[in-house]
Short mmCIF file of C-alpha atoms in Angstrom, two decimals:
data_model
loop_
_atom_site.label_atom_id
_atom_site.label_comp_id
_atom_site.label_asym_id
_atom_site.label_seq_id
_atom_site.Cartn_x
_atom_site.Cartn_y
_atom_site.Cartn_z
CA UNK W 206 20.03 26.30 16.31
CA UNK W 207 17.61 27.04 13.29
CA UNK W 208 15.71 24.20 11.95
CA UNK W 209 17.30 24.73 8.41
CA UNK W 210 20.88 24.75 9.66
CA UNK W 211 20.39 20.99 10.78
CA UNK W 212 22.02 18.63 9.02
CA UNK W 213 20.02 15.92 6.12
CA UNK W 214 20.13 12.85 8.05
CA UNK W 215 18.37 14.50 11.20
CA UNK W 216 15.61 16.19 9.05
CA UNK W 217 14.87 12.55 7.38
CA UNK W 218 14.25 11.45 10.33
CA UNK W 219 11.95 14.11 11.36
CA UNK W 220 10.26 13.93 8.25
CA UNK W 221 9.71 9.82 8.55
CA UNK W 222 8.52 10.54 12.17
CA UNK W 223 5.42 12.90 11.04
CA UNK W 224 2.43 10.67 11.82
CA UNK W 225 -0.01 12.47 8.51
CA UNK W 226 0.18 12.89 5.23
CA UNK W 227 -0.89 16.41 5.35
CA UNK W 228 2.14 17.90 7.90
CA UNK W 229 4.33 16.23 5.71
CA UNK W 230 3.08 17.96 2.33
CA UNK W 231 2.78 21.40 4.60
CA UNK W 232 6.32 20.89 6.24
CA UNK W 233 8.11 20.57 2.62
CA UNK W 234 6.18 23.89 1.59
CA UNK W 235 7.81 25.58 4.47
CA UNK W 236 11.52 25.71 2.51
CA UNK W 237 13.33 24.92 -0.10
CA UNK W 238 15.73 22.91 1.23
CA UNK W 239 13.05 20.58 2.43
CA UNK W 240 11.44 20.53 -0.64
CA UNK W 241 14.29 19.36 -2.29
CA UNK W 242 14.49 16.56 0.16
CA UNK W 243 10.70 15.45 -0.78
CA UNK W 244 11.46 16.17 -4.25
CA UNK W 245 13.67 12.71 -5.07
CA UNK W 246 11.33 9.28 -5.44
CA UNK W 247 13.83 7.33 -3.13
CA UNK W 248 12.99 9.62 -0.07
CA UNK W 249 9.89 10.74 -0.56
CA UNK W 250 7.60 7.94 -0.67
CA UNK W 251 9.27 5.61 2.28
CA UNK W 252 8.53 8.74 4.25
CA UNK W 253 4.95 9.32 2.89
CA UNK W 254 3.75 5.22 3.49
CA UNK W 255 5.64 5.56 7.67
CA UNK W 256 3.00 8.91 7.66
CA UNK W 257 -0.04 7.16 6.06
CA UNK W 258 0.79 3.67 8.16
CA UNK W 259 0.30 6.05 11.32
CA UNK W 260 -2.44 7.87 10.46
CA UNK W 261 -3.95 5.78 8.66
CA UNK W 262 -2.40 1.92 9.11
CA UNK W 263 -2.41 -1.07 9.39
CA UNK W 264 -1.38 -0.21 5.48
CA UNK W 265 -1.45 -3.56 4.74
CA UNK W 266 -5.17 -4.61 5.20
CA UNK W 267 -5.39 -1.63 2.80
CA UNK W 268 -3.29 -2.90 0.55
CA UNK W 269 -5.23 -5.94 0.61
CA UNK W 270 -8.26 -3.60 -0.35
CA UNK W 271 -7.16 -1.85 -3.01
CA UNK W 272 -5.43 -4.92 -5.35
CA UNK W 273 -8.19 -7.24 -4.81
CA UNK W 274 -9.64 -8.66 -7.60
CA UNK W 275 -12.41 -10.85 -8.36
CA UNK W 276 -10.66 -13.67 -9.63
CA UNK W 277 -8.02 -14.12 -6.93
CA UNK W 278 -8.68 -16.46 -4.28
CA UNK W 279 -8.96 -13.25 -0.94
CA UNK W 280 -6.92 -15.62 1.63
CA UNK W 281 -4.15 -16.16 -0.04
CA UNK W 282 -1.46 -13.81 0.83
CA UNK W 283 0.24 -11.86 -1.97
CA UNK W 284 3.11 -9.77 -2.31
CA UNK W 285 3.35 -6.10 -1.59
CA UNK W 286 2.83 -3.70 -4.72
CA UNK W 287 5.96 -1.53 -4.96
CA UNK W 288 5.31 1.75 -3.25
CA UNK W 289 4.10 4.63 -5.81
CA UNK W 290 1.46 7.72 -5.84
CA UNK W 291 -0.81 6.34 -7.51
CA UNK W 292 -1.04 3.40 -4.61
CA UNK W 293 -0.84 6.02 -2.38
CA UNK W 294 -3.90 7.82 -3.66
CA UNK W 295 -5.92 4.63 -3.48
CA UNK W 296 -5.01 3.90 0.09
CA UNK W 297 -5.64 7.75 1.01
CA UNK W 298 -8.83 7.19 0.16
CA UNK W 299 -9.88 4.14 2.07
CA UNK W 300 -8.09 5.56 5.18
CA UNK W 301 -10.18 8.62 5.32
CA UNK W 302 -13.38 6.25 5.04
CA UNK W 303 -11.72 3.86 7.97
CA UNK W 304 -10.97 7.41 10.00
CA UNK W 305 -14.53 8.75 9.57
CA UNK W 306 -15.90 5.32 10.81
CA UNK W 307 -13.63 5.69 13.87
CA UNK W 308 -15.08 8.89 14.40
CA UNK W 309 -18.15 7.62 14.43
CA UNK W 310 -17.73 4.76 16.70
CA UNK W 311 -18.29 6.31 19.88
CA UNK W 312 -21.23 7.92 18.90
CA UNK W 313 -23.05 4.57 17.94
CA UNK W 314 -21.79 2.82 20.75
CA UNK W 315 -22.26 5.08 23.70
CA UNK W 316 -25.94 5.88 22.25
CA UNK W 317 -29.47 5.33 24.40
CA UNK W 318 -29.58 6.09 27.84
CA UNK W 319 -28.47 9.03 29.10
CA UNK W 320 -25.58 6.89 31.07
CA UNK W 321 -24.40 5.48 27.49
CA UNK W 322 -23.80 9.30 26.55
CA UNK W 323 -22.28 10.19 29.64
CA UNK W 324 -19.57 7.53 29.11
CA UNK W 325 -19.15 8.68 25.60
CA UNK W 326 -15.45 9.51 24.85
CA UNK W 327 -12.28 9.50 22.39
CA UNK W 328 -11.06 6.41 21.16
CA UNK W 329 -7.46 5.92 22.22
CA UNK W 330 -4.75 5.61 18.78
CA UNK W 331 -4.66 2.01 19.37
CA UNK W 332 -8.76 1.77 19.55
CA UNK W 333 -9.07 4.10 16.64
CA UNK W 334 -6.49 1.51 14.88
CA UNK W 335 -8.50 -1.87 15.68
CA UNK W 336 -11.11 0.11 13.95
CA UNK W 337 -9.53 0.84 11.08
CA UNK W 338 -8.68 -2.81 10.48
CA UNK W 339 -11.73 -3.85 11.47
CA UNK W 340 -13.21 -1.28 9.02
CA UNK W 341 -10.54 -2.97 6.08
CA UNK W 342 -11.33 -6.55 6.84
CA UNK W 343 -15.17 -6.33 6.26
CA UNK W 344 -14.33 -3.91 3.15
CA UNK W 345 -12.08 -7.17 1.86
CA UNK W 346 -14.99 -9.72 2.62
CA UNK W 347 -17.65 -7.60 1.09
CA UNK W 348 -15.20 -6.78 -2.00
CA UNK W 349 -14.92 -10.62 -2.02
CA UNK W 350 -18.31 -12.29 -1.19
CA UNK W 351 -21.42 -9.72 -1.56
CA UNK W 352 -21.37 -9.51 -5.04
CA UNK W 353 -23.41 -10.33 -8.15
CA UNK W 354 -21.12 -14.15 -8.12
CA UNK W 355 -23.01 -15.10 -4.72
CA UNK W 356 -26.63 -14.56 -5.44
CA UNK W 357 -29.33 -16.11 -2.85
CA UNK W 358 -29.03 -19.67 -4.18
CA UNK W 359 -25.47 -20.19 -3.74
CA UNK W 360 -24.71 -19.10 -0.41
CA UNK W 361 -25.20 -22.13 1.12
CA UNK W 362 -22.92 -24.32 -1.15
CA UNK W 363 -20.40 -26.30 0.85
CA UNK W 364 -17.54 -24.74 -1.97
CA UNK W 365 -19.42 -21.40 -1.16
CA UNK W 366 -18.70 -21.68 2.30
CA UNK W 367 -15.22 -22.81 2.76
CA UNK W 368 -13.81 -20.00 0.42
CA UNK W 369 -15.67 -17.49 2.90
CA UNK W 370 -14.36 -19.64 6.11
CA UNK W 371 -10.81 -19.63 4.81
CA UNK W 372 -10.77 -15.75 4.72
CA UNK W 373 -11.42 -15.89 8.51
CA UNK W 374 -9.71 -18.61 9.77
CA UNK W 375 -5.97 -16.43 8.88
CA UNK W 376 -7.62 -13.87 11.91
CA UNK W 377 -8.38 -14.48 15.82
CA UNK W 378 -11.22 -15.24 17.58
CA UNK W 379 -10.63 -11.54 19.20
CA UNK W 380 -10.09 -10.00 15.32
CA UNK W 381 -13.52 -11.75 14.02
CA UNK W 382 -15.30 -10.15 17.37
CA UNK W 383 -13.85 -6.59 16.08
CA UNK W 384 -15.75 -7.32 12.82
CA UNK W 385 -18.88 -8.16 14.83
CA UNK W 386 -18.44 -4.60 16.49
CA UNK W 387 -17.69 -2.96 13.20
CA UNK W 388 -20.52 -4.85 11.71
CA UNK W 389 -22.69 -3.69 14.96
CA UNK W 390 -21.54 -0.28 14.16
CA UNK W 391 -22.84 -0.82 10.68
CA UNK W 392 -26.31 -1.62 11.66
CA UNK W 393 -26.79 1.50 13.92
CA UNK W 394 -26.00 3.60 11.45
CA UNK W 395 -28.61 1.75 9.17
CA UNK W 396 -31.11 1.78 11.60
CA UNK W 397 -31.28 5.03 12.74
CA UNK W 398 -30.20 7.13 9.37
CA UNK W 399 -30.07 5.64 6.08
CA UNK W 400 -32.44 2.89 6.34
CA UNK W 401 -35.29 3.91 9.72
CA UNK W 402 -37.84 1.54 10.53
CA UNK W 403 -41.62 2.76 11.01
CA UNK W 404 -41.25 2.43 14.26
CA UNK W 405 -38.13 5.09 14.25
CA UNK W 406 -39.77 7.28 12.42
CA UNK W 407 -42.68 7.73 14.73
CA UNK W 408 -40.28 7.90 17.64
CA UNK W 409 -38.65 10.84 16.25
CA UNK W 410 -42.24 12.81 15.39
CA UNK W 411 -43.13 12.25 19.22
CA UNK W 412 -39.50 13.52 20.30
CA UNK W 413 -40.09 16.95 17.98
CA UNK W 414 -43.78 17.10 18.14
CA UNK W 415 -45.34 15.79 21.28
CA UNK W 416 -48.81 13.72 20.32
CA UNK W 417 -49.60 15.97 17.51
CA UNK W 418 -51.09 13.69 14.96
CA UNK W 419 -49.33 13.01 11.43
CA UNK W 420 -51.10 12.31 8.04
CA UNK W 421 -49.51 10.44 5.79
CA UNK W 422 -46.64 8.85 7.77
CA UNK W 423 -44.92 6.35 5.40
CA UNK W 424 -45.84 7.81 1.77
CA UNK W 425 -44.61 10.45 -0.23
CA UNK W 426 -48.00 11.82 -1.84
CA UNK W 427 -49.67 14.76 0.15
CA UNK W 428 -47.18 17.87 0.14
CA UNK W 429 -48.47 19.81 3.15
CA UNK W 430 -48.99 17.54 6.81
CA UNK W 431 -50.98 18.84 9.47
CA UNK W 432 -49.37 19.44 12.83
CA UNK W 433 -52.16 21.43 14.48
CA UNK W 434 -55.29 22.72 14.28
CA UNK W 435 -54.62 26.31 13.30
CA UNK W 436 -50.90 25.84 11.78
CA UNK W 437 -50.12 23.33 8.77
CA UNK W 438 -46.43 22.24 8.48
CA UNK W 439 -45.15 22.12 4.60
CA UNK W 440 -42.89 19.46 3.99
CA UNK W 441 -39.27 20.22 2.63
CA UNK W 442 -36.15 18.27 0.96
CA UNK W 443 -34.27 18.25 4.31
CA UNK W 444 -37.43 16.76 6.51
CA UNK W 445 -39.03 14.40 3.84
CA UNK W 446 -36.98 11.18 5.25
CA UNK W 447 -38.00 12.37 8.90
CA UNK W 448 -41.98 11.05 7.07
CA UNK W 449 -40.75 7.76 5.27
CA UNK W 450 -39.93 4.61 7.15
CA UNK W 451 -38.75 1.49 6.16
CA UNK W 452 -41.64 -0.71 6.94
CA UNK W 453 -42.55 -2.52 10.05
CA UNK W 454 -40.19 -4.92 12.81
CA UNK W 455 -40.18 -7.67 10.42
CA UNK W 456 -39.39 -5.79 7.10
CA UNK W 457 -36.95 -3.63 8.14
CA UNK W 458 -35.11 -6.01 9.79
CA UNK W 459 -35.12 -8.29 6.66
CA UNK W 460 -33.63 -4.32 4.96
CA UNK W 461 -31.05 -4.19 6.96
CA UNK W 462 -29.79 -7.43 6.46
CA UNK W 463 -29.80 -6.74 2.76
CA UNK W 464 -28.20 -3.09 3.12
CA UNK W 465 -25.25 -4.76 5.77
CA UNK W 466 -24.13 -5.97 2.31
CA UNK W 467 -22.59 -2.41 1.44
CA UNK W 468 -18.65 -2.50 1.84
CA UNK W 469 -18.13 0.40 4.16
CA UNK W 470 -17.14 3.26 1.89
CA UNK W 471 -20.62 2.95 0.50
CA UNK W 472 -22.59 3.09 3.15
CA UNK W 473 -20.91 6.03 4.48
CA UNK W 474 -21.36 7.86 1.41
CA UNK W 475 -24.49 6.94 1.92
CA UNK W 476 -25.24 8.31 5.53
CA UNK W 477 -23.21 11.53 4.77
CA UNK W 478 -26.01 12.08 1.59
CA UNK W 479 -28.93 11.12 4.24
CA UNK W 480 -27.35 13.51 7.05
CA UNK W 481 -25.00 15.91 5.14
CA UNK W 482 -27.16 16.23 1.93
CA UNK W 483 -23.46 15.63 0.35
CA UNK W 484 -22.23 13.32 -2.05
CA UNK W 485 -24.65 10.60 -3.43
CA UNK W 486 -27.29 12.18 -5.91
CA UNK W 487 -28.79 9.20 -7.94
CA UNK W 488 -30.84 10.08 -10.93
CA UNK W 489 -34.53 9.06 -10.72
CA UNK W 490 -36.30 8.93 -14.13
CA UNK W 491 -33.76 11.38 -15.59
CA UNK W 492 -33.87 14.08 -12.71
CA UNK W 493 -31.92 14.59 -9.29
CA UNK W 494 -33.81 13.80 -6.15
CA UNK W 495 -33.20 15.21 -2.46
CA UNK W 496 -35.39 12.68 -1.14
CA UNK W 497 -33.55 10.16 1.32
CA UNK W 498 -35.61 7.31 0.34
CA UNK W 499 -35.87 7.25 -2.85
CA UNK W 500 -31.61 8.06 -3.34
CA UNK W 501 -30.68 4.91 -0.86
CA UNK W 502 -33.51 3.07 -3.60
CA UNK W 503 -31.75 4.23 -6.08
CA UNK W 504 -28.73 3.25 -5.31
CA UNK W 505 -29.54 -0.25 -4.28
CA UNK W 506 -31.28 -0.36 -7.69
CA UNK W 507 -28.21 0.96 -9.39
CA UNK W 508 -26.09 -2.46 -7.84
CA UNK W 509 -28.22 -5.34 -9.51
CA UNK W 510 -31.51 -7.64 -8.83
CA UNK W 511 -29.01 -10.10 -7.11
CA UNK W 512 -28.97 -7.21 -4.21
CA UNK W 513 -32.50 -7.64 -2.66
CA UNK W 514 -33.29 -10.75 -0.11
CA UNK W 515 -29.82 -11.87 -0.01
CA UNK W 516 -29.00 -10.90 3.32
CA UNK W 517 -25.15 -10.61 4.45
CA UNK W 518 -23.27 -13.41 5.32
CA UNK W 519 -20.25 -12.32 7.47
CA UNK W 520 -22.18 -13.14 10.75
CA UNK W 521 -23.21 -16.61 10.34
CA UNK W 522 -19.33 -17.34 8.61
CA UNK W 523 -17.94 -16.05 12.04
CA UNK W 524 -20.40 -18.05 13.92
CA UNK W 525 -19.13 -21.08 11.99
CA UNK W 526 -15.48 -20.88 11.89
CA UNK W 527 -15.63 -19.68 15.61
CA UNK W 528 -17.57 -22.97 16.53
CA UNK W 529 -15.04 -24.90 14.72
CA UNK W 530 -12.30 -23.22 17.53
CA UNK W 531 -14.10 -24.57 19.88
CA UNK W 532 -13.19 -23.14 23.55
CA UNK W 533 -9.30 -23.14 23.13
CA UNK W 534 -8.46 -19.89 21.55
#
């Protein structure tokens, strides 16, 4: 029996059983007839949200993403927008960020010793889905709590903290340690691309270069660097954040907590910028910069003073409303 010759009914239900957006779009460009189908409102967005839910659900921790709004109180549950393209767009967009952090997960987790990488494999659909709403839920408390309204001074106020405790009381002790991984996730990628300590930075040198001795390790000035005796290595765009780290143990720990601040669709456009050379380009005194550093500093810059030492706050609000639980859940 052809595939056209089948009646409307069954093909709906194909249709609403595609688990991505993009074989639906491709499967109504194979035919009219199925074109038509897509073509009416009524059918073709119910079957558009069941194909983003799959590939790119839960939908509504999306949802929750993309209608948030300052002034809105972010645990209180409110009603479903009606479903449209323009809502579909917006949660399109988060999805892919969610998906590329799932791709990334096992790279960041299974990461060391050479037993961590041999362990290294595919998350499972319902793995690659706790990461997604992982990846939604600290989008929502960022959106929420690590802006310009909570500066360093008010973090601490009792009113402060109950409106962030009241976010994560509606989830489980098992859905706040899936933030903690996320967040975990978070800080690797930090750590070892967008934001590496001194300490990293040397390590890598040694790894490429053996004990050949470096001039000018942590500063930009100095355009040539001296790798041997007879042979002097020029410095390019793509190897000038390989030379700049992010200060010592103490200091870069105190830049990560700042930088775990970023909701996380910015800091993956940062880290595809740092690795990719895609993406971000921040201006620097009127004119584009390749350099690493100084484009993750510009950025930062670009979000406000309130920004710097005002370290993140999601940990120590799971800490607390998990030690309110107690040992029952």
């Amino acid at each position: 029996m052809l595939f056209e010759s089948l009646p409307n009914e069954t093909l709906l239900q194909i249709l609403h059983s595609i688990t991505s957006v993009q074989d639906v779009l491709s499967l109504s460009l194979t035919s009219h007839r199925l074109h038509n189908l897509l073509s009416r409102p009524a059918q073709r967005l119910p079957i558009l949200f069941d194909a983003a839910e799959r590939q790119y659900g839960p939908l509504f921790s999306a949802i929750a993403i993309v209608t948030h709004y300052p002034s809105q109180l972010p645990h209180i549950p409110r009603p479903s927008p009606p479903q449209s393209l323009s809502l579909l767009k917006q949660l399109l967009h988060v999805g892919q960020v969610a998906n590329t952090w799932a791709d990334l997960y096992p790279f960041t987790y299974w990461r060391g010793t050479e037993q961590d990488c041999a362990s290294r494999r595919l998350l499972s659909e319902h793995e690659r889905y706790r990461v997604r709403r992982a990846c939604y839920r600290v989008w929502l408390y960022g959106l929420a709590f690590h802006t310009p309204n909570f500066g360093r001074y008010t973090r601490l106020q009792p009113p402060v903290v109950r409106s962030r405790a009241a976010l994560l009381r509606a989830w489980t002790t098992c859905e706040l340690g899936e933030l903690l991984d996320f967040q975990s996730m978070m800080r690797v990628v930090l750590e070892v691309f967008v934001c590496p300590s001194d300490g990293t930075v040397i390590h890598r040198h040694k790894e490429r270069y053996g004990e050949t001795p470096l001039i000018s390790l942590f500063h930009p000035s100095g355009a040539k660097l001296r790798c041997y005796d007879h042979y002097t290595y020029t410095r390019t765009a793509q190897h000038t954040d390989m030379w700049e780290g992010w200060g010592g143990d103490v200091e870069h720990y105190y830049v990560v907590e700042d930088m775990l601040k970023l909701h996380p669709g910015q800091l993956l456009e940062l880290y595809e910028f740092v690795v990719n050379g895609k993406g971000l380009l921040p201006l620097l005194d009127g004119a584009i910069t390749q350099n690493s550093k100084a484009a993750v500093k510009a950025f930062v810059a670009g979000l406000g003073e309130w920004f710097e030492n005002n370290g993140e706050t999601l940990g120590e609000t799971i800490k607390l409303v998990v030690s309110e639980r107690g040992d029952g859940e």
